[in-house]
């Protein structure tokens, strides 16, 4: 199923993700399409969030908004969707409540719960078939991009998805997910493995549809202890990075760079930079609690690219504050000496109420300070 996409005019992020020397560091921003953009609200109108995800025309329009607004300053698009489409594909009901976030009316309660059995029994291929609308949105977006910048596909990491599936939404206490982890460890491992299998197939289908890099969002990795990360999260993350390349080869598709964003897992940076432990992610996303120079030291001479990691909150601050944060990154990631090994991003998604012009200034500062 080959597509006839336009040749790439800007493939900077793909070259950088492979560890190549590049003319400037590529930039994209997590959640770059979203609530801080007035045009997002305009295009979304009163529509339900998941309804927008399911409509390829709307999803591709939203994906392109930051690319158009920040033309020439931004080097990748990320498909407009959500990590919670996997629980939906596994048969769970997920609603998006305005200004509150995701809500599962019936989260997973215990391994004896009939819903756990039906999630586990759901056929993986059948589950990913239900996400056909994502693949159509990706293909449509690639066409609309006309080679301007590469398109990133994504999924939620198994542990982060398990948190939502058991908590039923966002949480501060992690009562249910920790109950699963420490009371039902075997059922938890089985569920993480099931989700990992779906992730592999789902990402492969996104690549088949036109995604040129993929990112795995482990937004709640920081809730684990180093031991629980090693015993629970890591095997499922390694399963994805080991099996996606095999699946792509089986489907006759080109390999794509893989990015892992284990938010808050500073304790595991050395581990996730190790191909033996994490299976082979090309890029590790850092949140803002890493000092860039320290993260570079931890990486050492391993051929892993670091992505990040400005505090998203700096975009509420002054131009001077943004300039200083950019300077710390440019120096800390050793841009002038290396000209490789770094993809610029924030340390987490851009937040609502940020003025789009503050992001523009951040992007311009990166361009200015990395000029060789
Ligand atoms: O440009 C883009 O990045 C848009 C695509 C995108 C992505 C990559 C969206 C749209 N969501 C995500 C990933 C996502 N979704 C993550 C991982 C990244 C992260 O840690 O932020 C997570 C945890 C979610 C779950 C989710 N979806 C939340 C967080 C809830 C919590 O626990 O605090 C929320 C608020 C959403 C809704 C959502 N997803 C995306 C948008 C634009 C929105 C806001 C919807 C709206 O109110 O209009």
CSV table of C-alpha atoms and ligand atoms in Angstrom, one decimal:
chain,number,residue,atom,x,y,z
A,1,UNK,CA,0.0,0.0,0.0
A,2,UNK,CA,2.5,2.7,-1.2
A,3,UNK,CA,1.6,6.3,-1.0
A,4,UNK,CA,2.6,8.9,-3.4
A,5,UNK,CA,3.7,11.7,-1.0
A,6,UNK,CA,5.5,14.9,-2.1
A,7,UNK,CA,9.3,14.8,-1.6
A,8,UNK,CA,10.5,16.3,1.8
A,9,UNK,CA,11.6,19.9,1.7
A,10,UNK,CA,12.7,19.7,5.4
A,11,UNK,CA,13.9,16.4,6.8
A,12,UNK,CA,16.1,17.9,9.5
A,13,UNK,CA,14.4,16.1,12.4
A,14,UNK,CA,14.7,12.7,10.7
A,15,UNK,CA,18.5,13.2,10.2
A,16,UNK,CA,18.9,14.6,13.7
A,17,UNK,CA,17.0,11.6,15.2
A,18,UNK,CA,19.4,9.2,13.5
A,19,UNK,CA,22.3,11.0,15.2
A,20,UNK,CA,23.6,12.7,12.1
A,21,UNK,CA,25.3,16.1,12.2
A,22,UNK,CA,22.8,18.8,11.2
A,23,UNK,CA,22.9,22.5,10.2
A,24,UNK,CA,20.7,23.5,13.1
A,25,UNK,CA,18.8,21.6,15.8
A,26,UNK,CA,15.3,20.7,14.7
A,27,UNK,CA,12.4,22.0,16.9
A,28,UNK,CA,8.9,20.8,17.6
A,29,UNK,CA,6.7,21.2,20.7
A,30,UNK,CA,4.6,18.7,22.5
A,31,UNK,CA,0.9,19.6,22.3
A,32,UNK,CA,1.8,22.2,19.7
A,33,UNK,CA,-1.7,21.9,18.3
A,34,UNK,CA,-4.2,22.8,21.1
A,35,UNK,CA,-5.9,25.0,23.5
A,36,UNK,CA,-3.3,27.9,23.5
A,37,UNK,CA,-4.1,28.6,19.8
A,38,UNK,CA,-7.2,30.7,19.1
A,39,UNK,CA,-7.5,29.0,15.7
A,40,UNK,CA,-7.8,25.7,17.5
A,41,UNK,CA,-10.9,26.8,19.3
A,42,UNK,CA,-12.3,28.3,16.1
A,43,UNK,CA,-11.8,25.1,14.1
A,44,UNK,CA,-13.0,22.8,16.9
A,45,UNK,CA,-16.1,24.9,17.5
A,46,UNK,CA,-18.5,23.2,19.9
A,47,UNK,CA,-17.5,19.8,18.7
A,48,UNK,CA,-16.6,17.0,21.0
A,49,UNK,CA,-12.8,16.4,21.3
A,50,UNK,CA,-12.9,12.7,20.2
A,51,UNK,CA,-15.3,13.6,17.4
A,52,UNK,CA,-12.5,15.9,16.1
A,53,UNK,CA,-10.0,13.1,16.4
A,54,UNK,CA,-12.2,10.8,14.4
A,55,UNK,CA,-12.7,13.3,11.6
A,56,UNK,CA,-9.6,13.2,9.4
A,57,UNK,CA,-10.4,16.6,7.8
A,58,UNK,CA,-10.6,18.3,11.2
A,59,UNK,CA,-7.7,16.3,12.7
A,60,UNK,CA,-5.4,17.2,9.8
A,61,UNK,CA,-6.5,20.9,9.9
A,62,UNK,CA,-5.6,21.1,13.6
A,63,UNK,CA,-2.3,19.3,13.0
A,64,UNK,CA,-1.4,21.9,10.4
A,65,UNK,CA,-2.3,25.0,12.5
A,66,UNK,CA,1.1,25.4,14.3
A,67,UNK,CA,3.0,24.5,11.1
A,68,UNK,CA,1.2,27.3,9.3
A,69,UNK,CA,1.4,29.9,12.1
A,70,UNK,CA,5.1,29.1,12.8
A,71,UNK,CA,6.2,28.4,9.2
A,72,UNK,CA,9.9,28.2,8.9
A,73,UNK,CA,10.4,28.1,12.6
A,74,UNK,CA,9.1,24.5,13.4
A,75,UNK,CA,10.4,21.3,12.0
A,76,UNK,CA,7.8,18.6,12.6
A,77,UNK,CA,4.0,18.1,12.8
A,78,UNK,CA,2.4,15.6,15.3
A,79,UNK,CA,-0.9,14.1,14.3
A,80,UNK,CA,-3.8,15.5,16.3
A,81,UNK,CA,-5.2,12.6,18.3
A,82,UNK,CA,-4.9,11.4,21.9
A,83,UNK,CA,-3.2,8.6,23.8
A,84,UNK,CA,-6.6,7.4,25.0
A,85,UNK,CA,-7.7,6.0,21.7
A,86,UNK,CA,-6.0,2.7,22.6
A,87,UNK,CA,-8.2,2.1,25.7
A,88,UNK,CA,-11.2,3.0,23.4
A,89,UNK,CA,-10.0,0.4,20.8
A,90,UNK,CA,-9.7,-2.1,23.6
A,91,UNK,CA,-13.4,-1.6,24.3
A,92,UNK,CA,-13.4,1.0,27.1
A,93,UNK,CA,-15.6,4.1,27.1
A,94,UNK,CA,-13.6,7.3,27.4
A,95,UNK,CA,-15.2,10.7,27.3
A,96,UNK,CA,-13.4,14.1,27.2
A,97,UNK,CA,-15.1,16.5,29.6
A,98,UNK,CA,-14.6,20.2,28.7
A,99,UNK,CA,-12.1,21.9,30.9
A,100,UNK,CA,-11.7,18.8,33.0
A,101,UNK,CA,-10.0,16.2,30.9
A,102,UNK,CA,-10.6,12.5,30.1
A,103,UNK,CA,-13.2,10.5,32.0
A,104,UNK,CA,-13.8,6.7,32.0
A,105,UNK,CA,-17.3,6.0,33.3
A,106,UNK,CA,-16.3,2.4,34.1
A,107,UNK,CA,-12.5,2.1,34.8
A,108,UNK,CA,-10.9,-1.3,35.4
A,109,UNK,CA,-11.5,-2.3,39.1
A,110,UNK,CA,-9.7,-5.6,39.6
A,111,UNK,CA,-8.5,-8.6,37.6
A,112,UNK,CA,-11.9,-10.3,38.6
A,113,UNK,CA,-13.7,-7.6,36.8
A,114,UNK,CA,-15.3,-8.8,33.6
A,115,UNK,CA,-14.0,-5.8,31.8
A,116,UNK,CA,-10.4,-6.8,32.5
A,117,UNK,CA,-11.1,-10.2,30.9
A,118,UNK,CA,-12.6,-8.6,27.8
A,119,UNK,CA,-9.7,-6.1,27.4
A,120,UNK,CA,-7.3,-9.1,27.7
A,121,UNK,CA,-9.3,-11.1,25.2
A,122,UNK,CA,-9.6,-8.4,22.6
A,123,UNK,CA,-7.9,-9.4,19.4
A,124,UNK,CA,-4.9,-7.0,18.8
A,125,UNK,CA,-5.4,-6.7,15.1
A,126,UNK,CA,-9.1,-6.1,15.5
A,127,UNK,CA,-8.4,-3.4,18.1
A,128,UNK,CA,-6.1,-1.5,15.8
A,129,UNK,CA,-8.6,-1.8,12.9
A,130,UNK,CA,-10.9,0.3,15.0
A,131,UNK,CA,-8.4,3.2,14.7
A,132,UNK,CA,-8.6,3.3,11.0
A,133,UNK,CA,-9.7,7.0,11.3
A,134,UNK,CA,-6.2,7.8,12.7
A,135,UNK,CA,-4.5,6.2,9.7
A,136,UNK,CA,-6.8,8.2,7.4
A,137,UNK,CA,-6.0,11.4,9.2
A,138,UNK,CA,-2.2,10.7,8.9
A,139,UNK,CA,-2.4,10.0,5.2
A,140,UNK,CA,-4.5,13.1,4.6
A,141,UNK,CA,-2.1,15.2,6.8
A,142,UNK,CA,0.9,14.0,4.8
A,143,UNK,CA,-0.8,15.1,1.6
A,144,UNK,CA,-1.7,18.5,3.0
A,145,UNK,CA,1.9,19.0,4.4
A,146,UNK,CA,3.3,18.6,0.9
A,147,UNK,CA,6.7,17.8,2.3
A,148,UNK,CA,7.0,20.9,4.4
A,149,UNK,CA,8.0,19.0,7.6
A,150,UNK,CA,7.9,15.3,8.7
A,151,UNK,CA,4.9,14.0,10.5
A,152,UNK,CA,5.2,12.3,13.9
A,153,UNK,CA,2.8,9.4,15.0
A,154,UNK,CA,2.4,8.5,18.6
A,155,UNK,CA,0.9,6.3,21.3
A,156,UNK,CA,0.7,6.3,25.1
A,157,UNK,CA,3.1,4.0,26.9
A,158,UNK,CA,1.6,0.9,28.5
A,159,UNK,CA,2.1,2.1,32.1
A,160,UNK,CA,0.6,5.5,31.4
A,161,UNK,CA,-2.4,4.0,29.7
A,162,UNK,CA,-2.9,1.5,32.6
A,163,UNK,CA,-3.0,4.5,34.9
A,164,UNK,CA,-5.8,6.1,33.0
A,165,UNK,CA,-7.6,2.7,32.5
A,166,UNK,CA,-7.6,2.0,36.3
A,167,UNK,CA,-8.0,5.5,37.6
A,168,UNK,CA,-10.6,6.5,35.1
A,169,UNK,CA,-9.0,9.9,34.4
A,170,UNK,CA,-6.2,12.2,35.6
A,171,UNK,CA,-5.1,11.7,39.2
A,172,UNK,CA,-2.8,13.1,41.8
A,173,UNK,CA,-2.8,10.1,44.2
A,174,UNK,CA,-2.5,7.1,41.9
A,175,UNK,CA,-4.6,5.0,44.3
A,176,UNK,CA,-6.0,2.5,41.8
A,177,UNK,CA,-2.9,2.2,39.6
A,178,UNK,CA,-0.7,1.6,42.6
A,179,UNK,CA,-3.2,-0.9,43.9
A,180,UNK,CA,-2.9,-2.8,40.6
A,181,UNK,CA,0.9,-2.6,40.7
A,182,UNK,CA,1.4,-3.8,44.2
A,183,UNK,CA,-1.7,-6.0,44.8
A,184,UNK,CA,-2.1,-7.6,41.4
A,185,UNK,CA,1.4,-7.7,39.9
A,186,UNK,CA,0.8,-10.6,37.6
A,187,UNK,CA,-2.4,-9.2,36.1
A,188,UNK,CA,-0.7,-5.8,35.8
A,189,UNK,CA,2.2,-7.3,33.9
A,190,UNK,CA,-0.2,-9.2,31.6
A,191,UNK,CA,-2.2,-6.0,30.9
A,192,UNK,CA,1.0,-4.0,30.2
A,193,UNK,CA,2.1,-6.7,27.8
A,194,UNK,CA,-1.3,-6.7,26.1
A,195,UNK,CA,-1.2,-2.9,25.7
A,196,UNK,CA,2.4,-3.1,24.4
A,197,UNK,CA,1.3,-5.5,21.7
A,198,UNK,CA,-1.5,-3.1,20.6
A,199,UNK,CA,1.1,-0.2,20.6
A,200,UNK,CA,3.4,-2.1,18.3
A,201,UNK,CA,0.6,-2.8,15.8
A,202,UNK,CA,-0.9,0.6,16.1
A,203,UNK,CA,2.5,2.4,15.5
A,204,UNK,CA,3.2,0.1,12.6
A,205,UNK,CA,-0.1,1.1,11.0
A,206,UNK,CA,0.6,4.7,11.6
A,207,UNK,CA,3.9,4.4,9.8
A,208,UNK,CA,2.1,2.5,7.0
A,209,UNK,CA,-0.3,5.5,6.7
A,210,UNK,CA,2.6,8.0,6.5
A,211,UNK,CA,4.0,8.7,9.9
A,212,UNK,CA,7.8,9.4,9.6
A,213,UNK,CA,8.8,9.2,13.3
A,214,UNK,CA,7.0,7.8,16.3
A,215,UNK,CA,6.9,8.9,20.0
A,216,UNK,CA,5.8,6.9,23.0
A,217,UNK,CA,4.4,9.1,25.7
A,218,UNK,CA,5.1,7.7,29.2
A,219,UNK,CA,3.7,10.7,31.0
A,220,UNK,CA,3.4,9.0,34.3
A,221,UNK,CA,6.8,7.2,34.4
A,222,UNK,CA,7.8,9.5,37.2
A,223,UNK,CA,5.2,7.9,39.5
A,224,UNK,CA,7.2,4.7,39.6
A,225,UNK,CA,10.1,3.7,41.8
A,226,UNK,CA,13.3,2.7,40.1
A,227,UNK,CA,12.5,-0.9,40.9
A,228,UNK,CA,8.9,-0.8,39.7
A,229,UNK,CA,10.0,1.0,36.5
A,230,UNK,CA,12.6,-1.8,35.9
A,231,UNK,CA,10.2,-4.6,36.6
A,232,UNK,CA,6.9,-3.3,35.1
A,233,UNK,CA,7.3,-0.3,32.8
A,234,UNK,CA,10.6,-1.1,31.1
A,235,UNK,CA,9.8,-4.6,29.8
A,236,UNK,CA,6.7,-3.2,28.0
A,237,UNK,CA,8.7,-0.2,26.6
A,238,UNK,CA,11.5,-2.5,25.4
A,239,UNK,CA,8.9,-4.8,23.8
A,240,UNK,CA,7.6,-1.9,21.7
A,241,UNK,CA,11.1,-0.7,20.6
A,242,UNK,CA,12.2,-4.3,19.8
A,243,UNK,CA,9.1,-5.3,18.0
A,244,UNK,CA,8.1,-2.2,16.0
A,245,UNK,CA,11.2,-2.5,13.7
A,246,UNK,CA,10.4,-6.2,13.2
A,247,UNK,CA,6.8,-5.5,12.4
A,248,UNK,CA,7.8,-2.7,9.9
A,249,UNK,CA,10.2,-5.1,8.2
A,250,UNK,CA,7.5,-7.7,7.9
A,251,UNK,CA,5.1,-5.2,6.3
A,252,UNK,CA,7.9,-4.1,3.9
A,253,UNK,CA,8.0,-0.6,5.4
A,254,UNK,CA,11.0,1.7,6.0
A,255,UNK,CA,12.3,1.9,9.5
A,256,UNK,CA,11.5,5.2,11.4
A,257,UNK,CA,13.2,6.8,14.4
A,258,UNK,CA,11.6,6.0,17.7
A,259,UNK,CA,11.3,8.6,20.5
A,260,UNK,CA,10.6,7.7,24.1
A,261,UNK,CA,9.3,10.4,26.5
A,262,UNK,CA,9.5,8.9,30.1
A,263,UNK,CA,8.3,12.0,32.0
A,264,UNK,CA,9.7,12.3,35.5
A,265,UNK,CA,11.9,9.2,35.2
A,266,UNK,CA,15.1,11.0,35.8
A,267,UNK,CA,16.2,8.1,38.0
A,268,UNK,CA,16.1,5.9,34.8
A,269,UNK,CA,17.9,8.1,32.4
A,270,UNK,CA,21.0,6.0,32.3
A,271,UNK,CA,18.8,2.9,31.8
A,272,UNK,CA,16.7,4.3,29.0
A,273,UNK,CA,19.8,5.5,27.2
A,274,UNK,CA,21.0,1.9,27.2
A,275,UNK,CA,20.0,-0.1,24.2
A,276,UNK,CA,20.4,-3.4,26.1
A,277,UNK,CA,17.8,-2.2,28.7
A,278,UNK,CA,15.3,-0.2,26.7
A,279,UNK,CA,15.5,-2.0,23.4
A,280,UNK,CA,16.6,0.7,21.1
A,281,UNK,CA,14.8,4.1,21.2
A,282,UNK,CA,16.8,6.5,19.1
A,283,UNK,CA,15.7,9.6,21.0
A,284,UNK,CA,15.0,10.1,24.7
A,285,UNK,CA,12.7,13.0,25.6
A,286,UNK,CA,13.7,14.9,28.8
A,287,UNK,CA,11.3,16.8,31.0
A,288,UNK,CA,12.5,20.2,32.4
A,289,UNK,CA,13.7,18.7,35.7
A,290,UNK,CA,16.9,17.6,34.0
A,291,UNK,CA,19.8,20.0,33.8
A,292,UNK,CA,20.8,19.6,30.1
A,293,UNK,CA,24.5,19.4,30.9
A,294,UNK,CA,23.9,16.7,33.5
A,295,UNK,CA,21.7,14.7,31.0
A,296,UNK,CA,24.4,14.9,28.4
A,297,UNK,CA,26.9,13.6,30.9
A,298,UNK,CA,24.7,10.7,31.8
A,299,UNK,CA,24.2,9.8,28.1
A,300,UNK,CA,28.0,9.8,27.7
A,301,UNK,CA,29.2,8.7,24.3
A,302,UNK,CA,26.2,6.5,23.5
A,303,UNK,CA,24.5,7.3,20.2
A,304,UNK,CA,21.3,8.5,21.7
A,305,UNK,CA,19.7,11.8,20.8
A,306,UNK,CA,18.2,13.9,23.6
A,307,UNK,CA,15.0,15.9,23.1
A,308,UNK,CA,13.9,18.8,25.2
A,309,UNK,CA,13.6,20.3,27.6
A,310,UNK,CA,12.7,23.9,28.5
A,311,UNK,CA,10.2,24.4,31.4
A,312,UNK,CA,6.9,25.0,29.6
A,313,UNK,CA,6.2,27.6,32.3
A,314,UNK,CA,9.0,29.9,31.0
A,315,UNK,CA,6.5,30.8,28.2
A,316,UNK,CA,4.5,32.7,30.8
A,317,UNK,CA,7.6,34.8,31.6
A,318,UNK,CA,9.6,37.6,30.1
A,319,UNK,CA,11.6,37.6,26.9
A,320,UNK,CA,14.7,37.7,29.1
A,321,UNK,CA,13.6,34.6,30.9
A,322,UNK,CA,13.0,32.8,27.6
A,323,UNK,CA,16.4,33.9,26.2
A,324,UNK,CA,18.2,32.7,29.4
A,325,UNK,CA,16.4,29.3,29.2
A,326,UNK,CA,17.4,28.8,25.6
A,327,UNK,CA,21.0,29.8,26.4
A,328,UNK,CA,21.2,27.2,29.1
A,329,UNK,CA,19.9,24.5,26.7
A,330,UNK,CA,22.2,25.5,23.8
A,331,UNK,CA,25.2,25.4,26.1
A,332,UNK,CA,24.1,22.4,28.1
A,333,UNK,CA,23.3,20.2,25.0
A,334,UNK,CA,26.7,21.3,23.6
A,335,UNK,CA,25.3,22.5,20.4
A,336,UNK,CA,28.4,24.5,19.2
A,337,UNK,CA,30.8,21.6,19.8
A,338,UNK,CA,28.6,18.7,18.6
A,339,UNK,CA,26.0,19.9,16.1
A,340,UNK,CA,24.2,16.6,16.7
A,341,UNK,CA,22.4,14.7,19.4
A,342,UNK,CA,19.7,17.3,20.2
A,343,UNK,CA,16.1,17.9,19.2
A,344,UNK,CA,14.6,21.0,20.7
A,345,UNK,CA,11.3,20.8,22.6
A,346,UNK,CA,9.7,21.9,25.8
A,347,UNK,CA,10.0,19.5,28.8
A,348,UNK,CA,6.3,18.7,28.6
A,349,UNK,CA,3.3,19.9,26.5
A,350,UNK,CA,2.7,23.6,26.0
A,351,UNK,CA,0.0,24.7,28.5
A,352,UNK,CA,-3.2,26.6,27.9
A,353,UNK,CA,-3.1,30.4,28.3
A,354,UNK,CA,0.4,30.7,26.8
A,355,UNK,CA,0.4,33.5,24.3
A,356,UNK,CA,1.3,32.1,20.8
A,357,UNK,CA,3.8,35.0,20.4
A,358,UNK,CA,5.7,33.8,23.4
A,359,UNK,CA,6.2,30.4,21.7
A,360,UNK,CA,7.2,32.3,18.5
A,361,UNK,CA,9.8,34.2,20.5
A,362,UNK,CA,11.1,30.9,22.0
A,363,UNK,CA,11.4,29.4,18.5
A,364,UNK,CA,13.1,32.5,17.1
A,365,UNK,CA,15.6,32.5,20.0
A,366,UNK,CA,16.5,28.9,19.3
A,367,UNK,CA,17.2,29.7,15.7
A,368,UNK,CA,19.2,32.8,16.7
A,369,UNK,CA,21.3,31.2,19.3
A,370,UNK,CA,22.1,28.1,17.3
A,371,UNK,CA,23.3,29.9,14.2
A,372,UNK,CA,26.7,28.6,13.4
B,1,LIG,O1,-0.1,18.8,19.1
B,1,LIG,C1,-0.3,17.9,19.8
B,1,LIG,O2,0.6,17.3,20.5
B,1,LIG,C2,-1.7,17.4,19.9
B,1,LIG,C3,-1.9,15.9,19.9
B,1,LIG,C4,-2.1,15.4,21.4
B,1,LIG,C5,-1.1,14.5,22.0
B,1,LIG,C6,0.2,14.1,21.5
B,1,LIG,C7,-3.1,15.5,22.2
B,1,LIG,C8,-4.3,16.4,22.0
B,1,LIG,N1,-3.0,14.8,23.3
B,1,LIG,C9,-1.7,14.1,23.2
B,1,LIG,C10,-1.1,13.2,24.2
B,1,LIG,C11,-1.7,13.0,25.5
B,1,LIG,N2,-3.0,13.0,25.9
B,1,LIG,C12,-0.9,12.7,26.7
B,1,LIG,C13,0.6,12.6,26.6
B,1,LIG,C14,1.3,13.9,26.7
B,1,LIG,C15,1.2,14.6,28.0
B,1,LIG,O3,1.7,14.0,29.0
B,1,LIG,O4,0.7,15.7,28.0
B,1,LIG,C16,-1.7,12.6,27.7
B,1,LIG,C17,-1.3,12.3,29.2
B,1,LIG,C18,-3.1,12.7,27.3
B,1,LIG,C19,-4.3,12.6,28.1
B,1,LIG,C20,-5.1,13.9,28.0
B,1,LIG,N3,-5.8,14.2,26.9
B,1,LIG,C21,-5.1,14.9,28.9
B,1,LIG,C22,-4.4,15.0,30.3
B,1,LIG,C23,-5.3,14.7,31.4
B,1,LIG,C24,-4.6,14.6,32.7
B,1,LIG,O5,-4.3,13.5,33.2
B,1,LIG,O6,-4.2,15.6,33.3
B,1,LIG,C25,-6.0,15.9,28.4
B,1,LIG,C26,-6.4,17.2,29.1
B,1,LIG,C27,-6.4,15.5,27.1
B,1,LIG,C28,-7.2,16.2,26.1
B,1,LIG,C29,-6.5,16.7,25.0
B,1,LIG,N4,-5.7,16.0,24.1
B,1,LIG,C30,-5.2,16.8,23.1
B,1,LIG,C31,-5.7,18.1,23.3
B,1,LIG,C32,-5.5,19.3,22.4
B,1,LIG,C33,-6.5,18.1,24.5
B,1,LIG,C34,-7.3,19.2,25.0
B,1,LIG,C35,-8.7,19.1,24.6
B,1,LIG,C36,-9.5,20.3,24.7
B,1,LIG,O7,-9.8,20.7,25.9
B,1,LIG,O8,-9.9,20.9,23.7
